[in-house]
Coordinates of C-alpha atoms in Angstrom, one line a residue:
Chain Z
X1006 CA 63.3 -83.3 21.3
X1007 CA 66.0 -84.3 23.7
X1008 CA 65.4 -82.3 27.2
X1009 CA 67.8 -81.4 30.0
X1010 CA 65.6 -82.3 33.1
X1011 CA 66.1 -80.5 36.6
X1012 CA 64.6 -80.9 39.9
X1013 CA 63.3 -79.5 41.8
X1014 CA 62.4 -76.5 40.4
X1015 CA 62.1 -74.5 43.2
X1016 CA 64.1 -75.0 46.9
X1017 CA 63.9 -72.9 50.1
X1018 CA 66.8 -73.4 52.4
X1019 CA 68.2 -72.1 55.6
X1020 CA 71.5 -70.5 56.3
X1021 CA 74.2 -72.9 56.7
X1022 CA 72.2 -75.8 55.4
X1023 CA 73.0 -78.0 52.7
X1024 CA 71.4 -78.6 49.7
X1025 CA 72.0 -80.7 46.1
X1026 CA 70.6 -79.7 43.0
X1027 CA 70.0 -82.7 40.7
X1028 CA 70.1 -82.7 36.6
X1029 CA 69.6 -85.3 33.9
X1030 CA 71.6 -84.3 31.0
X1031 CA 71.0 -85.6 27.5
X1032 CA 71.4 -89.2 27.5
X1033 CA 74.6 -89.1 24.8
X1034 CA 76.0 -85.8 26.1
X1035 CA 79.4 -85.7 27.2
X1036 CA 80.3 -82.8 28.4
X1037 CA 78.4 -81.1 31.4
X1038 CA 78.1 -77.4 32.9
X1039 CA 76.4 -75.7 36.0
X1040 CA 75.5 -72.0 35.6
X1041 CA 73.9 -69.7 37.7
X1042 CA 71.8 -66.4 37.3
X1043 CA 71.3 -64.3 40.6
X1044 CA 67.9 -61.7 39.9
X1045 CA 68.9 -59.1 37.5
X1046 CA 72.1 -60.3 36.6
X1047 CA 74.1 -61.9 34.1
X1048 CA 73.9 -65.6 33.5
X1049 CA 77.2 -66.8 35.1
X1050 CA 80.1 -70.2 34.6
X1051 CA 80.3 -72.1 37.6
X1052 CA 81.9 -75.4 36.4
X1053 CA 82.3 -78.0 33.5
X1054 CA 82.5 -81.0 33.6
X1055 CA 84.0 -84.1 31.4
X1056 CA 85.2 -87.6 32.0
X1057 CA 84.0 -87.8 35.6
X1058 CA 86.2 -84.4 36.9
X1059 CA 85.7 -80.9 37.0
X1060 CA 87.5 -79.8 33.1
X1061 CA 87.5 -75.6 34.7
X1062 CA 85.6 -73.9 37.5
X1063 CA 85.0 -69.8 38.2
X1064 CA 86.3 -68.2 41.0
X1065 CA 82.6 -68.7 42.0
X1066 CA 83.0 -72.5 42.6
X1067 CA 85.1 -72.4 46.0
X1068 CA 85.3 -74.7 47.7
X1069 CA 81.6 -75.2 49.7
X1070 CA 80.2 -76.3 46.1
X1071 CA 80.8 -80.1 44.3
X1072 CA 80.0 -81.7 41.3
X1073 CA 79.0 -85.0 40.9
X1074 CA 77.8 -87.6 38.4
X1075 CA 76.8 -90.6 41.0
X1076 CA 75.7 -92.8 38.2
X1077 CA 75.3 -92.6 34.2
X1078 CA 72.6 -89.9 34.6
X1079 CA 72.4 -87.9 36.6
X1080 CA 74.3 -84.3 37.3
X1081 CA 74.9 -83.2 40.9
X1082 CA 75.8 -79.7 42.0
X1083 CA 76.0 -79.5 46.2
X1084 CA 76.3 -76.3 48.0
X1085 CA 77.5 -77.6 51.9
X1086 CA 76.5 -74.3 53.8
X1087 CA 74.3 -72.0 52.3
X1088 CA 74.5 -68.3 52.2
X1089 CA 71.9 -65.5 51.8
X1090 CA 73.7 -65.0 48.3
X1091 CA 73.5 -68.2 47.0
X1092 CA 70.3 -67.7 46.5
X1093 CA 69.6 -67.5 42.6
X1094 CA 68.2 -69.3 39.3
X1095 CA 70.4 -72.4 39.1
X1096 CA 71.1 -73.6 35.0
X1097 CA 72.2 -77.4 34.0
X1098 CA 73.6 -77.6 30.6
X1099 CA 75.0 -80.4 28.7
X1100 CA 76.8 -80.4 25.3
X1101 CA 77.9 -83.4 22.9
X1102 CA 81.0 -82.5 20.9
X1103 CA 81.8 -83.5 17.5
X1104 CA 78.0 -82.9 15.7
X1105 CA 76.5 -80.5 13.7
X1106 CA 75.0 -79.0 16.6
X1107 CA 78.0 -78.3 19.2
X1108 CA 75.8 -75.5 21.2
X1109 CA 74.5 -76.3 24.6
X1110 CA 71.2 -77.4 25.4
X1111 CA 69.9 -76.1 28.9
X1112 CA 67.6 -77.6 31.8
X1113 CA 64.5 -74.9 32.8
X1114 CA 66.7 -74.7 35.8
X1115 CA 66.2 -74.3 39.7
X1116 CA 65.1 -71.6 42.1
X1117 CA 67.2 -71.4 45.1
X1118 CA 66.0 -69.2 48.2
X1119 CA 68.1 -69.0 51.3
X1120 CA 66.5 -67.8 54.2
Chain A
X168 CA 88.5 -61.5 29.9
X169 CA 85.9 -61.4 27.3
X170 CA 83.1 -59.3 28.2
X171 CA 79.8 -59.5 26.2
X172 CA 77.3 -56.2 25.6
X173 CA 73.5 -55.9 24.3
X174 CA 72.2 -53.0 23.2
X175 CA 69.3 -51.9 24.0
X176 CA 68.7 -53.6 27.4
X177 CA 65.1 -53.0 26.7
X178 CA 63.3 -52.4 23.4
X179 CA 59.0 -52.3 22.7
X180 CA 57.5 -52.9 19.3
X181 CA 54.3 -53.2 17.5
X182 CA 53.3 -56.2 16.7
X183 CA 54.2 -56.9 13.2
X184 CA 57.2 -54.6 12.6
X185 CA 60.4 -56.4 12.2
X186 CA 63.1 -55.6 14.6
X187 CA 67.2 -56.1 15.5
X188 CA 68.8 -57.6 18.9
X189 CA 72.6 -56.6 18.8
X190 CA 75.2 -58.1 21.0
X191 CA 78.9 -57.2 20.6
X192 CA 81.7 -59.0 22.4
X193 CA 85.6 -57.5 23.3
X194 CA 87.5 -60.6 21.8
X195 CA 87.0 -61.3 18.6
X196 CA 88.6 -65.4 19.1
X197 CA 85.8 -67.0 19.4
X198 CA 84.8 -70.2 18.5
X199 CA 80.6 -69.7 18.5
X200 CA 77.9 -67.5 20.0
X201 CA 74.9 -68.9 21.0
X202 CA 71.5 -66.4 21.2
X203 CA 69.1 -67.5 23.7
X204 CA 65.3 -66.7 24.7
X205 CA 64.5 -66.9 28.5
X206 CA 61.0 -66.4 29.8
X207 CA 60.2 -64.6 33.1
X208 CA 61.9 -66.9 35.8
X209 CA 62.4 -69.8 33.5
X210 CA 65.2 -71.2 31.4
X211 CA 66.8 -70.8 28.3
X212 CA 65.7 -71.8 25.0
X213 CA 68.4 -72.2 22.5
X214 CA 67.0 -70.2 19.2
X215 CA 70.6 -70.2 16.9
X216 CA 74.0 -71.2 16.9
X217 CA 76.3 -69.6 14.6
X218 CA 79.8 -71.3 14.2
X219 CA 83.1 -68.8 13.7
X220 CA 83.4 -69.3 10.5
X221 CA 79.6 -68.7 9.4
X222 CA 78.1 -65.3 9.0
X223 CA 74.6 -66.2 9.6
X224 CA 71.7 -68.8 10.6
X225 CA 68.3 -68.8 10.2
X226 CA 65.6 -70.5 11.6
X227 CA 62.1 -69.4 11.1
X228 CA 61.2 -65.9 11.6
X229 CA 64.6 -65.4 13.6
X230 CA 68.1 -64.3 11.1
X231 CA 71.0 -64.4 13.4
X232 CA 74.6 -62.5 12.0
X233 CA 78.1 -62.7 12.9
X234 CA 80.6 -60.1 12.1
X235 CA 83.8 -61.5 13.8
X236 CA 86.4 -59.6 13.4
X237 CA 84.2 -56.7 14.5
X238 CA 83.2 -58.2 17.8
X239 CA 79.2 -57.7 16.6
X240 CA 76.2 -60.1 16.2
X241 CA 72.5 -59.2 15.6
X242 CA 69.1 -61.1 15.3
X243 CA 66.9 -60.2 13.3
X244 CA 63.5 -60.9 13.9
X245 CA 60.8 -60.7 11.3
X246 CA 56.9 -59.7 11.9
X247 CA 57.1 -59.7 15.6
X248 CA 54.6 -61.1 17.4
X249 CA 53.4 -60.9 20.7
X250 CA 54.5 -64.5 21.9
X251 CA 58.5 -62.8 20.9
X252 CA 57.6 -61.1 23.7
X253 CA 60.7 -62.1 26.4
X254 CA 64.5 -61.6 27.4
X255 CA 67.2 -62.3 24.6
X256 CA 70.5 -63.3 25.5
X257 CA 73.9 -63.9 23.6
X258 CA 76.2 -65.6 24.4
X259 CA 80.1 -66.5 23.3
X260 CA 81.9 -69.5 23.5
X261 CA 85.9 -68.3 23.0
X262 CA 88.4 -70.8 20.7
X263 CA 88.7 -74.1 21.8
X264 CA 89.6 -75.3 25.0
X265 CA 87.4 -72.7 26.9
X266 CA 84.4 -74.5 27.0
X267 CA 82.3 -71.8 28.8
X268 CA 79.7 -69.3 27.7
X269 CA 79.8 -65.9 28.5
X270 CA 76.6 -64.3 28.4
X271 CA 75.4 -60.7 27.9
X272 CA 73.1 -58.7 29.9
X273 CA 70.2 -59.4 27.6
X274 CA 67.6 -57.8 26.0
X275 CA 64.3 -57.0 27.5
X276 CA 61.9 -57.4 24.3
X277 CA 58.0 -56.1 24.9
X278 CA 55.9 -56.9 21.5
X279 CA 52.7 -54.5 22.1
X280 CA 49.2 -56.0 20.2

C-alpha cells in the first residue's frame, strides 16, 4: 500500500536554529498538508498545499515557516528560527482528489525537540 | 469555527466486549469525517472515511456512523482485542473549499486481557 514517507523521524535543535522537515507524498497525490501535534494536544492545520503554492495556512504558519516542493517528490516544511514551542510531532499528509478514496493518507511523522 | 468533541477521552474494556467511540462536531456542513488510530508517539492510521452523504462504513471489526444533521459520529468496534489498544481520533473535513481537517481530542482506548 502507497506510504507517505518522512524523515527524519526524530530532530533535536537549538534555539534560533533552522531546521527542514522533509516528506514524500504519494507519487499521484496532488494536494499536500503539514499538521502538527504538540504533547497532549490536539492534532493541528498548518498549511495545504496545491499547484506549487500554499492553497490556506493557520494563524500558526507565520511567517518563520515555508513550504516547499523543490522537485516532483518531495514535501518541505522549514522553520528559520526555532522556538522552545515548536517543539512537537510534525504530520505530512497528502490527498488525491476525484477517487473513491478522497481521505488523507498520513506520513508516521517527525519528532521535533528544541532545546 | 468548527470545533470537534470525543467523549470519553479515555475508556478500558475487556478484551472481547464490543465497544462505541463518539465524536460530535458544532457544524453540521461538512463534507467528510475521517476517524483515525494513532499509536504512542507515532502517526496516524487511517481506519474509515465516511462521505456526507453516507451514514456508515465498515471495514473489518470497525462500523463507523454518521448522523449529520446531528453533528454526531461513533465507531463501533466489535470483540475488542488487545492490539485496539491506542488513541482514536475524528476528524472533519467542512464543505468544499476548506480542505483542512479538524481533529478532536481523541480517545484514549485501554483493551485489558
Amino acid at each position: 500500500e502507497p506510504e507517505v514517507t518522512q524523515t527524519p523521524s526524530h530532530q533535536v535543535t537549538q534555539m534560533g536554529q533552522e531546521v527542514i522537515l522533509r516528506c514524500v507524498p504519494i507519487s499521484n497525490h496532488l494536494y499536500f498538508y503539514w499538521y502538527r501535534q504538540i504533547l497532549g494536544q490536539k492534532v493541528e492545520f498548518l498549511v495545504s498545499f496545491y499547484n506549487n503554492e500554499i492553497s490556506e495556512k493557520s494563524e500558526i504558519f507565520d511567517d518563520q515557516f515555508s513550504v516547499e516542493r523543490p522537485d516532483g517528490s518531495n514535501f518541505t516544511l522549514k522553520i528559520r528560527s526555532t522556538k522552545l514551542e515548536d517543539s512537537a510531532m510534525y504530520f505530512c499528509a497528502s490527498r488525491v482528489p476525484g477517487q473513491v478514496y478522497d481521505g488523507y493518507t498520513f506520513g508516521s511523522g517527525t519528532r521535533l525537540t528544541v532545546v | 469555527k468548527q470545533e470537534v468533541t470525543q467523549i470519553p477521552a479515555a475508556l478500558s474494556v475487556p478484551e472481547g466486549e464490543n465497544l462505541v467511540l463518539n465524536c460530535s462536531f458544532t457544524d453540521s456542513a461538512i463534507y467528510n469525517l475521517q476517524w483515525f488510530r494513532q499509536d504512542p508517539g507515532k502517526g496516524l492510521t487511517s481506519l474509515l472515511l465516511i462521505q456526507s452523504s453516507q451514514r456508515e462504513q465498515t471495514s473489518g471489526r470497525l462500523n463507523a456512523s454518521l448522523d449529520k444533521s446531528s453533528g454526531r459520529s461513533t465507531l463501533y468496534i466489535a470483540a475488542s482485542q488487545p492490539g485496539d489498544s491506542a488513541t482514536y481520533l475524528c476528524a472533519v473535513r467542512s464543505n468544499f473549499g476548506n480542505e483542512k481537517l479538524t481533529f478532536g481530542t481523541g480517545t484514549r482506548l485501554t483493551i485489558i486481557p
